[in-house]
Amino acid sequence: MTRLDELIAFARSVKGFMPDDEGEALTRHALAAGTERPQGTWLEVGAWCGKSATYLGAAAEATRSVLYSLDHHHGSEENQAGWEHFDPSLVDPTDGRLNTLPTWQRTIADAKLEHCVVGLVGPSVTVAEHFAQPLDLLFIDGGHGHEVAWADYEHWTPKVTSGGYLLIHDVFPDPADGGRPPYEIFLAALDSGLFTETAAVGSLRVLRRA
Ligand code: SAH
Ligand code: MG
């Protein structure tokens, strides 16, 4: 088994919200991005336990790129107690809040990706306002509420370079399948005239900046 295949197999076993085929699509498109432009700077919004970071990190390692994996690590609304995606094993008993950072760290260490997957711990907008590096690849998979998703779109997409990749997760054209905001920001990216869609796998959309 190649290192890339090993990492994909490992990513499948990591706790998180990424179907196998969409995760493999992440690796594949990130590999394309990194092959065209090696040593790129990549960032994902929404790290959770490191599942998508492993899929993207596999491609980062192969192309000598660096992936910043950003999260405040306290979960989104739908991850909190009483909601659909609550996981009591991720609650820190000290303060009763979700804390996915230790699990994220364990994942990246076990994957041996610490040299190219770097955690950024904090609120997305705060980090964005102090992050000047242009992005060759941006993956948006953070909070799915209206305000949070639009804030991610407005703060992070302008940093994508010409020819760079924008990937958006949980894009559901049919409201019966899931919430609106990721779909709305996907449409906004297309309407901006700056991005064109190049691929779709499940709820993952791949766009490129002109
Ligand atoms: N990509 C992950 C899933 C991410 S779930 C995977 O592959 O499994 C969405 C994540 O976004 C949660 O971990 C939540 O803590 C984070 N999040 C939500 N709003 C945020 C914000 N405003 N700033 C930083 N992280 C946020
Ligand atoms: Mg998602």
Short mmCIF file of C-alpha atoms in Angstrom, two decimals, residues 15 27 29 54-55 63 65 93-94 106-107 138 142 146 168 178 182 196 202:
data_model
loop_
_atom_site.label_atom_id
_atom_site.label_comp_id
_atom_site.label_asym_id
_atom_site.label_seq_id
_atom_site.Cartn_x
_atom_site.Cartn_y
_atom_site.Cartn_z
CA LYS A 15 -14.62 10.22 13.52
CA THR A 27 -7.67 14.11 -1.67
CA HIS A 29 -8.68 17.56 -6.07
CA THR A 54 -6.29 13.78 6.96
CA TYR A 55 -7.80 13.53 3.46
CA THR A 63 2.91 18.02 -2.88
CA SER A 65 2.04 21.93 0.71
CA PRO A 93 -15.81 17.35 32.08
CA THR A 94 -13.93 20.39 33.45
CA ARG A 106 -4.36 12.53 18.20
CA THR A 107 -5.62 12.07 14.63
CA LEU A 138 -9.70 26.74 0.63
CA GLY A 142 -17.40 25.23 9.33
CA HIS A 146 -26.69 31.57 8.14
CA ILE A 168 -17.46 23.74 -0.18
CA GLY A 178 -30.00 19.71 4.42
CA PRO A 182 -23.69 26.22 2.34
CA THR A 196 -16.52 28.28 -11.82
CA GLY A 202 -22.16 14.10 -3.11
#
